[in-house]
JSON list of C-alpha atoms in Angstrom, two decimals:
[
{"chain": "A", "resi": 5, "resn": "UNK", "atom": "CA", "xyz": [73.46, 39.10, -28.69]},
{"chain": "A", "resi": 6, "resn": "UNK", "atom": "CA", "xyz": [74.79, 37.49, -31.72]},
{"chain": "A", "resi": 7, "resn": "UNK", "atom": "CA", "xyz": [76.67, 34.30, -31.92]},
{"chain": "A", "resi": 8, "resn": "UNK", "atom": "CA", "xyz": [79.93, 35.98, -32.82]},
{"chain": "A", "resi": 9, "resn": "UNK", "atom": "CA", "xyz": [79.57, 38.47, -29.76]},
{"chain": "A", "resi": 10, "resn": "UNK", "atom": "CA", "xyz": [79.36, 35.60, -27.51]},
{"chain": "A", "resi": 11, "resn": "UNK", "atom": "CA", "xyz": [82.03, 33.76, -29.26]},
{"chain": "A", "resi": 12, "resn": "UNK", "atom": "CA", "xyz": [84.39, 36.80, -29.02]},
{"chain": "A", "resi": 13, "resn": "UNK", "atom": "CA", "xyz": [83.59, 37.38, -25.41]},
{"chain": "A", "resi": 14, "resn": "UNK", "atom": "CA", "xyz": [84.43, 33.75, -24.46]},
{"chain": "A", "resi": 15, "resn": "UNK", "atom": "CA", "xyz": [87.59, 34.02, -26.44]},
{"chain": "A", "resi": 16, "resn": "UNK", "atom": "CA", "xyz": [88.68, 37.15, -24.25]},
{"chain": "A", "resi": 17, "resn": "UNK", "atom": "CA", "xyz": [87.62, 35.53, -21.11]},
{"chain": "A", "resi": 18, "resn": "UNK", "atom": "CA", "xyz": [89.58, 32.24, -21.92]},
{"chain": "A", "resi": 19, "resn": "UNK", "atom": "CA", "xyz": [92.90, 34.45, -22.80]},
{"chain": "A", "resi": 20, "resn": "UNK", "atom": "CA", "xyz": [92.64, 36.65, -19.61]},
{"chain": "A", "resi": 21, "resn": "UNK", "atom": "CA", "xyz": [92.12, 33.40, -17.26]},
{"chain": "A", "resi": 22, "resn": "UNK", "atom": "CA", "xyz": [94.82, 31.48, -19.14]},
{"chain": "A", "resi": 23, "resn": "UNK", "atom": "CA", "xyz": [97.36, 34.44, -18.84]},
{"chain": "A", "resi": 24, "resn": "UNK", "atom": "CA", "xyz": [96.27, 34.67, -15.15]},
{"chain": "A", "resi": 25, "resn": "UNK", "atom": "CA", "xyz": [97.23, 30.99, -14.78]},
{"chain": "A", "resi": 26, "resn": "UNK", "atom": "CA", "xyz": [100.45, 31.55, -16.39]},
{"chain": "A", "resi": 27, "resn": "UNK", "atom": "CA", "xyz": [101.04, 34.43, -14.28]},
{"chain": "A", "resi": 28, "resn": "UNK", "atom": "CA", "xyz": [100.38, 32.43, -11.19]},
{"chain": "A", "resi": 29, "resn": "UNK", "atom": "CA", "xyz": [102.74, 29.82, -12.40]},
{"chain": "A", "resi": 30, "resn": "UNK", "atom": "CA", "xyz": [105.51, 32.04, -12.61]},
{"chain": "A", "resi": 31, "resn": "UNK", "atom": "CA", "xyz": [104.68, 33.89, -9.23]},
{"chain": "A", "resi": 32, "resn": "UNK", "atom": "CA", "xyz": [104.72, 30.18, -7.55]},
{"chain": "A", "resi": 33, "resn": "UNK", "atom": "CA", "xyz": [108.05, 29.50, -9.17]},
{"chain": "A", "resi": 34, "resn": "UNK", "atom": "CA", "xyz": [109.58, 32.69, -8.14]},
{"chain": "A", "resi": 35, "resn": "UNK", "atom": "CA", "xyz": [108.30, 32.81, -4.58]},
{"chain": "A", "resi": 36, "resn": "UNK", "atom": "CA", "xyz": [109.90, 31.23, -1.57]},
{"chain": "A", "resi": 37, "resn": "UNK", "atom": "CA", "xyz": [108.56, 28.02, -0.37]},
{"chain": "A", "resi": 38, "resn": "UNK", "atom": "CA", "xyz": [106.32, 28.81, 2.56]},
{"chain": "A", "resi": 39, "resn": "UNK", "atom": "CA", "xyz": [104.64, 32.34, 1.51]},
{"chain": "A", "resi": 40, "resn": "UNK", "atom": "CA", "xyz": [101.71, 33.96, 0.67]},
{"chain": "A", "resi": 41, "resn": "UNK", "atom": "CA", "xyz": [102.99, 34.88, -2.62]},
{"chain": "A", "resi": 42, "resn": "UNK", "atom": "CA", "xyz": [103.20, 31.08, -3.27]},
{"chain": "A", "resi": 43, "resn": "UNK", "atom": "CA", "xyz": [99.82, 30.37, -2.27]},
{"chain": "A", "resi": 44, "resn": "UNK", "atom": "CA", "xyz": [98.33, 33.12, -4.38]},
{"chain": "A", "resi": 45, "resn": "UNK", "atom": "CA", "xyz": [100.27, 31.85, -7.32]},
{"chain": "A", "resi": 46, "resn": "UNK", "atom": "CA", "xyz": [98.64, 28.37, -6.68]},
{"chain": "A", "resi": 47, "resn": "UNK", "atom": "CA", "xyz": [95.33, 30.11, -6.49]},
{"chain": "A", "resi": 48, "resn": "UNK", "atom": "CA", "xyz": [96.02, 31.87, -9.83]},
{"chain": "A", "resi": 49, "resn": "UNK", "atom": "CA", "xyz": [96.99, 28.55, -11.38]},
{"chain": "A", "resi": 50, "resn": "UNK", "atom": "CA", "xyz": [93.67, 27.13, -10.38]},
{"chain": "A", "resi": 51, "resn": "UNK", "atom": "CA", "xyz": [91.70, 29.67, -12.62]},
{"chain": "A", "resi": 52, "resn": "UNK", "atom": "CA", "xyz": [92.49, 27.52, -15.79]},
{"chain": "A", "resi": 53, "resn": "UNK", "atom": "CA", "xyz": [90.07, 24.68, -14.60]},
{"chain": "A", "resi": 54, "resn": "UNK", "atom": "CA", "xyz": [86.78, 26.48, -15.55]},
{"chain": "A", "resi": 55, "resn": "UNK", "atom": "CA", "xyz": [88.30, 27.14, -18.93]},
{"chain": "A", "resi": 56, "resn": "UNK", "atom": "CA", "xyz": [88.92, 23.78, -19.94]},
{"chain": "A", "resi": 57, "resn": "UNK", "atom": "CA", "xyz": [85.07, 22.81, -20.14]},
{"chain": "A", "resi": 58, "resn": "UNK", "atom": "CA", "xyz": [84.98, 25.68, -22.83]},
{"chain": "A", "resi": 59, "resn": "UNK", "atom": "CA", "xyz": [87.93, 24.52, -24.75]},
{"chain": "A", "resi": 60, "resn": "UNK", "atom": "CA", "xyz": [86.59, 21.07, -24.87]},
{"chain": "A", "resi": 61, "resn": "UNK", "atom": "CA", "xyz": [83.09, 22.45, -26.01]},
{"chain": "A", "resi": 62, "resn": "UNK", "atom": "CA", "xyz": [84.67, 24.48, -28.74]},
{"chain": "A", "resi": 63, "resn": "UNK", "atom": "CA", "xyz": [86.66, 21.55, -30.09]},
{"chain": "A", "resi": 64, "resn": "UNK", "atom": "CA", "xyz": [83.42, 19.51, -29.94]},
{"chain": "A", "resi": 65, "resn": "UNK", "atom": "CA", "xyz": [81.47, 22.19, -31.79]},
{"chain": "A", "resi": 66, "resn": "UNK", "atom": "CA", "xyz": [84.27, 22.59, -34.40]},
{"chain": "A", "resi": 67, "resn": "UNK", "atom": "CA", "xyz": [84.32, 18.88, -34.94]},
{"chain": "A", "resi": 68, "resn": "UNK", "atom": "CA", "xyz": [80.57, 18.67, -35.44]},
{"chain": "A", "resi": 69, "resn": "UNK", "atom": "CA", "xyz": [80.11, 21.74, -37.63]},
{"chain": "A", "resi": 70, "resn": "UNK", "atom": "CA", "xyz": [79.44, 20.56, -41.25]},
{"chain": "A", "resi": 71, "resn": "UNK", "atom": "CA", "xyz": [82.45, 21.70, -43.70]},
{"chain": "A", "resi": 72, "resn": "UNK", "atom": "CA", "xyz": [79.95, 22.80, -46.29]},
{"chain": "A", "resi": 73, "resn": "UNK", "atom": "CA", "xyz": [76.17, 23.66, -46.26]},
{"chain": "A", "resi": 74, "resn": "UNK", "atom": "CA", "xyz": [73.90, 21.25, -47.85]},
{"chain": "A", "resi": 75, "resn": "UNK", "atom": "CA", "xyz": [73.05, 22.23, -51.48]},
{"chain": "A", "resi": 76, "resn": "UNK", "atom": "CA", "xyz": [69.49, 23.53, -52.40]},
{"chain": "A", "resi": 77, "resn": "UNK", "atom": "CA", "xyz": [68.31, 24.64, -55.59]},
{"chain": "A", "resi": 78, "resn": "UNK", "atom": "CA", "xyz": [70.64, 27.00, -57.41]},
{"chain": "A", "resi": 79, "resn": "UNK", "atom": "CA", "xyz": [69.15, 29.62, -59.30]},
{"chain": "A", "resi": 80, "resn": "UNK", "atom": "CA", "xyz": [68.73, 28.90, -62.98]},
{"chain": "A", "resi": 81, "resn": "UNK", "atom": "CA", "xyz": [68.89, 25.09, -62.71]},
{"chain": "A", "resi": 82, "resn": "UNK", "atom": "CA", "xyz": [66.42, 23.31, -64.64]},
{"chain": "A", "resi": 83, "resn": "UNK", "atom": "CA", "xyz": [63.34, 21.66, -63.00]},
{"chain": "A", "resi": 84, "resn": "UNK", "atom": "CA", "xyz": [63.40, 17.97, -62.88]},
{"chain": "A", "resi": 85, "resn": "UNK", "atom": "CA", "xyz": [60.08, 16.47, -61.62]},
{"chain": "A", "resi": 86, "resn": "UNK", "atom": "CA", "xyz": [60.64, 13.54, -59.23]},
{"chain": "A", "resi": 87, "resn": "UNK", "atom": "CA", "xyz": [56.97, 13.03, -57.94]},
{"chain": "A", "resi": 88, "resn": "UNK", "atom": "CA", "xyz": [53.38, 14.50, -58.40]},
{"chain": "A", "resi": 89, "resn": "UNK", "atom": "CA", "xyz": [51.48, 15.71, -55.26]},
{"chain": "A", "resi": 90, "resn": "UNK", "atom": "CA", "xyz": [47.97, 16.52, -54.60]},
{"chain": "A", "resi": 91, "resn": "UNK", "atom": "CA", "xyz": [47.97, 19.62, -52.43]},
{"chain": "A", "resi": 92, "resn": "UNK", "atom": "CA", "xyz": [45.30, 21.48, -50.60]},
{"chain": "A", "resi": 93, "resn": "UNK", "atom": "CA", "xyz": [46.23, 24.89, -49.05]},
{"chain": "A", "resi": 94, "resn": "UNK", "atom": "CA", "xyz": [44.79, 25.52, -45.71]},
{"chain": "A", "resi": 95, "resn": "UNK", "atom": "CA", "xyz": [42.61, 28.60, -45.27]},
{"chain": "A", "resi": 96, "resn": "UNK", "atom": "CA", "xyz": [44.30, 31.87, -44.55]},
{"chain": "A", "resi": 97, "resn": "UNK", "atom": "CA", "xyz": [43.60, 34.31, -41.61]},
{"chain": "A", "resi": 98, "resn": "UNK", "atom": "CA", "xyz": [44.43, 37.42, -43.71]},
{"chain": "A", "resi": 99, "resn": "UNK", "atom": "CA", "xyz": [43.72, 38.08, -47.47]},
{"chain": "A", "resi": 100, "resn": "UNK", "atom": "CA", "xyz": [47.62, 38.81, -47.90]},
{"chain": "A", "resi": 101, "resn": "UNK", "atom": "CA", "xyz": [48.34, 35.16, -47.21]},
{"chain": "A", "resi": 102, "resn": "UNK", "atom": "CA", "xyz": [45.41, 33.73, -49.07]},
{"chain": "A", "resi": 103, "resn": "UNK", "atom": "CA", "xyz": [47.58, 32.91, -52.07]},
{"chain": "A", "resi": 104, "resn": "UNK", "atom": "CA", "xyz": [51.03, 32.09, -50.58]},
{"chain": "A", "resi": 105, "resn": "UNK", "atom": "CA", "xyz": [52.07, 29.79, -53.69]},
{"chain": "A", "resi": 106, "resn": "UNK", "atom": "CA", "xyz": [52.44, 31.92, -57.10]},
{"chain": "A", "resi": 107, "resn": "UNK", "atom": "CA", "xyz": [53.08, 30.82, -60.64]},
{"chain": "A", "resi": 108, "resn": "UNK", "atom": "CA", "xyz": [56.53, 29.50, -61.20]},
{"chain": "A", "resi": 109, "resn": "UNK", "atom": "CA", "xyz": [58.80, 27.62, -58.95]},
{"chain": "A", "resi": 110, "resn": "UNK", "atom": "CA", "xyz": [58.09, 27.67, -55.28]},
{"chain": "A", "resi": 111, "resn": "UNK", "atom": "CA", "xyz": [60.66, 26.39, -52.81]},
{"chain": "A", "resi": 112, "resn": "UNK", "atom": "CA", "xyz": [59.53, 24.63, -49.27]},
{"chain": "A", "resi": 113, "resn": "UNK", "atom": "CA", "xyz": [59.66, 21.60, -47.45]},
{"chain": "A", "resi": 114, "resn": "UNK", "atom": "CA", "xyz": [57.57, 18.46, -47.30]},
{"chain": "A", "resi": 115, "resn": "UNK", "atom": "CA", "xyz": [57.13, 17.03, -44.01]},
{"chain": "A", "resi": 116, "resn": "UNK", "atom": "CA", "xyz": [56.38, 13.50, -43.15]},
{"chain": "A", "resi": 117, "resn": "UNK", "atom": "CA", "xyz": [56.12, 12.88, -39.33]},
{"chain": "A", "resi": 118, "resn": "UNK", "atom": "CA", "xyz": [59.51, 14.21, -37.93]},
{"chain": "A", "resi": 119, "resn": "UNK", "atom": "CA", "xyz": [61.34, 14.22, -41.49]},
{"chain": "A", "resi": 120, "resn": "UNK", "atom": "CA", "xyz": [61.36, 17.15, -43.85]},
{"chain": "A", "resi": 121, "resn": "UNK", "atom": "CA", "xyz": [62.53, 17.26, -47.37]},
{"chain": "A", "resi": 122, "resn": "UNK", "atom": "CA", "xyz": [63.47, 20.30, -49.28]},
{"chain": "A", "resi": 123, "resn": "UNK", "atom": "CA", "xyz": [61.58, 20.82, -52.38]},
{"chain": "A", "resi": 124, "resn": "UNK", "atom": "CA", "xyz": [60.75, 22.91, -55.31]},
{"chain": "A", "resi": 125, "resn": "UNK", "atom": "CA", "xyz": [57.33, 23.04, -56.62]},
{"chain": "A", "resi": 126, "resn": "UNK", "atom": "CA", "xyz": [56.59, 23.76, -60.38]},
{"chain": "A", "resi": 127, "resn": "UNK", "atom": "CA", "xyz": [53.41, 25.99, -60.38]},
{"chain": "A", "resi": 128, "resn": "UNK", "atom": "CA", "xyz": [51.89, 26.56, -63.71]},
{"chain": "A", "resi": 129, "resn": "UNK", "atom": "CA", "xyz": [50.64, 30.18, -64.67]},
{"chain": "A", "resi": 130, "resn": "UNK", "atom": "CA", "xyz": [46.90, 29.11, -65.10]},
{"chain": "A", "resi": 131, "resn": "UNK", "atom": "CA", "xyz": [46.76, 26.83, -62.09]},
{"chain": "A", "resi": 132, "resn": "UNK", "atom": "CA", "xyz": [47.81, 28.84, -59.07]},
{"chain": "A", "resi": 133, "resn": "UNK", "atom": "CA", "xyz": [46.64, 26.84, -55.96]},
{"chain": "A", "resi": 134, "resn": "UNK", "atom": "CA", "xyz": [43.69, 28.27, -54.10]},
{"chain": "A", "resi": 135, "resn": "UNK", "atom": "CA", "xyz": [42.93, 27.67, -50.20]},
{"chain": "A", "resi": 136, "resn": "UNK", "atom": "CA", "xyz": [40.77, 24.50, -49.58]},
{"chain": "A", "resi": 137, "resn": "UNK", "atom": "CA", "xyz": [40.77, 23.38, -53.40]},
{"chain": "A", "resi": 138, "resn": "UNK", "atom": "CA", "xyz": [42.93, 20.40, -54.20]},
{"chain": "A", "resi": 139, "resn": "UNK", "atom": "CA", "xyz": [45.52, 20.86, -57.00]},
{"chain": "A", "resi": 140, "resn": "UNK", "atom": "CA", "xyz": [48.01, 18.39, -58.46]},
{"chain": "A", "resi": 141, "resn": "UNK", "atom": "CA", "xyz": [51.66, 19.80, -58.92]},
{"chain": "A", "resi": 142, "resn": "UNK", "atom": "CA", "xyz": [54.84, 18.28, -59.94]},
{"chain": "A", "resi": 143, "resn": "UNK", "atom": "CA", "xyz": [57.82, 18.49, -57.23]},
{"chain": "A", "resi": 144, "resn": "UNK", "atom": "CA", "xyz": [61.53, 18.27, -57.39]},
{"chain": "A", "resi": 145, "resn": "UNK", "atom": "CA", "xyz": [63.54, 17.18, -54.33]},
{"chain": "A", "resi": 146, "resn": "UNK", "atom": "CA", "xyz": [66.93, 18.37, -53.40]},
{"chain": "A", "resi": 147, "resn": "UNK", "atom": "CA", "xyz": [67.95, 14.85, -52.20]},
{"chain": "A", "resi": 148, "resn": "UNK", "atom": "CA", "xyz": [65.63, 12.45, -54.27]},
{"chain": "A", "resi": 149, "resn": "UNK", "atom": "CA", "xyz": [67.31, 9.41, -53.05]},
{"chain": "A", "resi": 150, "resn": "UNK", "atom": "CA", "xyz": [66.12, 10.11, -49.36]},
{"chain": "A", "resi": 151, "resn": "UNK", "atom": "CA", "xyz": [62.83, 11.78, -50.34]},
{"chain": "A", "resi": 152, "resn": "UNK", "atom": "CA", "xyz": [61.47, 9.04, -52.43]},
{"chain": "A", "resi": 153, "resn": "UNK", "atom": "CA", "xyz": [62.17, 6.43, -50.02]},
{"chain": "A", "resi": 154, "resn": "UNK", "atom": "CA", "xyz": [59.77, 8.10, -47.50]},
{"chain": "A", "resi": 155, "resn": "UNK", "atom": "CA", "xyz": [57.38, 9.65, -49.79]},
{"chain": "A", "resi": 156, "resn": "UNK", "atom": "CA", "xyz": [55.95, 6.78, -51.61]},
{"chain": "A", "resi": 157, "resn": "UNK", "atom": "CA", "xyz": [52.27, 6.97, -53.45]},
{"chain": "A", "resi": 158, "resn": "UNK", "atom": "CA", "xyz": [49.60, 7.73, -50.92]},
{"chain": "A", "resi": 159, "resn": "UNK", "atom": "CA", "xyz": [52.03, 9.14, -48.32]},
{"chain": "A", "resi": 160, "resn": "UNK", "atom": "CA", "xyz": [50.34, 12.14, -46.56]},
{"chain": "A", "resi": 161, "resn": "UNK", "atom": "CA", "xyz": [52.42, 15.36, -45.86]},
{"chain": "A", "resi": 162, "resn": "UNK", "atom": "CA", "xyz": [52.54, 18.95, -44.78]},
{"chain": "A", "resi": 163, "resn": "UNK", "atom": "CA", "xyz": [53.87, 21.67, -46.88]},
{"chain": "A", "resi": 164, "resn": "UNK", "atom": "CA", "xyz": [56.02, 24.22, -45.06]},
{"chain": "A", "resi": 165, "resn": "UNK", "atom": "CA", "xyz": [57.60, 27.50, -46.10]},
{"chain": "A", "resi": 166, "resn": "UNK", "atom": "CA", "xyz": [60.04, 28.41, -43.36]},
{"chain": "A", "resi": 167, "resn": "UNK", "atom": "CA", "xyz": [58.22, 27.68, -40.08]},
{"chain": "A", "resi": 168, "resn": "UNK", "atom": "CA", "xyz": [54.67, 28.47, -41.60]},
{"chain": "A", "resi": 169, "resn": "UNK", "atom": "CA", "xyz": [52.23, 25.45, -42.40]},
{"chain": "A", "resi": 170, "resn": "UNK", "atom": "CA", "xyz": [50.75, 26.13, -45.74]},
{"chain": "A", "resi": 171, "resn": "UNK", "atom": "CA", "xyz": [48.77, 23.08, -46.56]},
{"chain": "A", "resi": 172, "resn": "UNK", "atom": "CA", "xyz": [48.50, 19.12, -46.55]},
{"chain": "A", "resi": 173, "resn": "UNK", "atom": "CA", "xyz": [48.47, 16.74, -49.13]},
{"chain": "A", "resi": 174, "resn": "UNK", "atom": "CA", "xyz": [49.61, 13.00, -50.57]},
{"chain": "A", "resi": 175, "resn": "UNK", "atom": "CA", "xyz": [51.64, 11.80, -53.26]},
{"chain": "A", "resi": 176, "resn": "UNK", "atom": "CA", "xyz": [49.87, 10.70, -56.38]},
{"chain": "A", "resi": 177, "resn": "UNK", "atom": "CA", "xyz": [51.00, 8.38, -58.99]},
{"chain": "A", "resi": 178, "resn": "UNK", "atom": "CA", "xyz": [52.85, 9.83, -61.79]},
{"chain": "A", "resi": 179, "resn": "UNK", "atom": "CA", "xyz": [51.56, 9.58, -65.14]}
]
């Protein structure tokens, strides 16, 4: 199920139960004091209680949702190197995955411990990385002020593409 279908379903259930609670209030208001109709009206009014949790959760979710997505690398933007890395690709299980990084720009994430940094690697046409052979590449960070604080010279990292681990390496001094 998609998130939108779940959300739509919750909205429908919320509206139905709130309408039932309002109808229960009207029945309770119109019914004579000691009667079955008044008791059923009271029972229908209680139906709104489970909905309050959903309304509160919806409000918290709306408050925590970021107003805009963090920016990555817009197509056509100039490459600005922030650091140099020495990268060693892991051996691939299949020939199709043996050269995951091709010449040009490669978007990925450098992970240090439990922190990841969105990166773009500049891969020269004549120096495409080969598995198990170290290569030196320039890297640009989406948020250099955060990344450079953690990725100092000598810091070891892992390179991810999506959820796939491609290789490991460390930061080397810039020339």
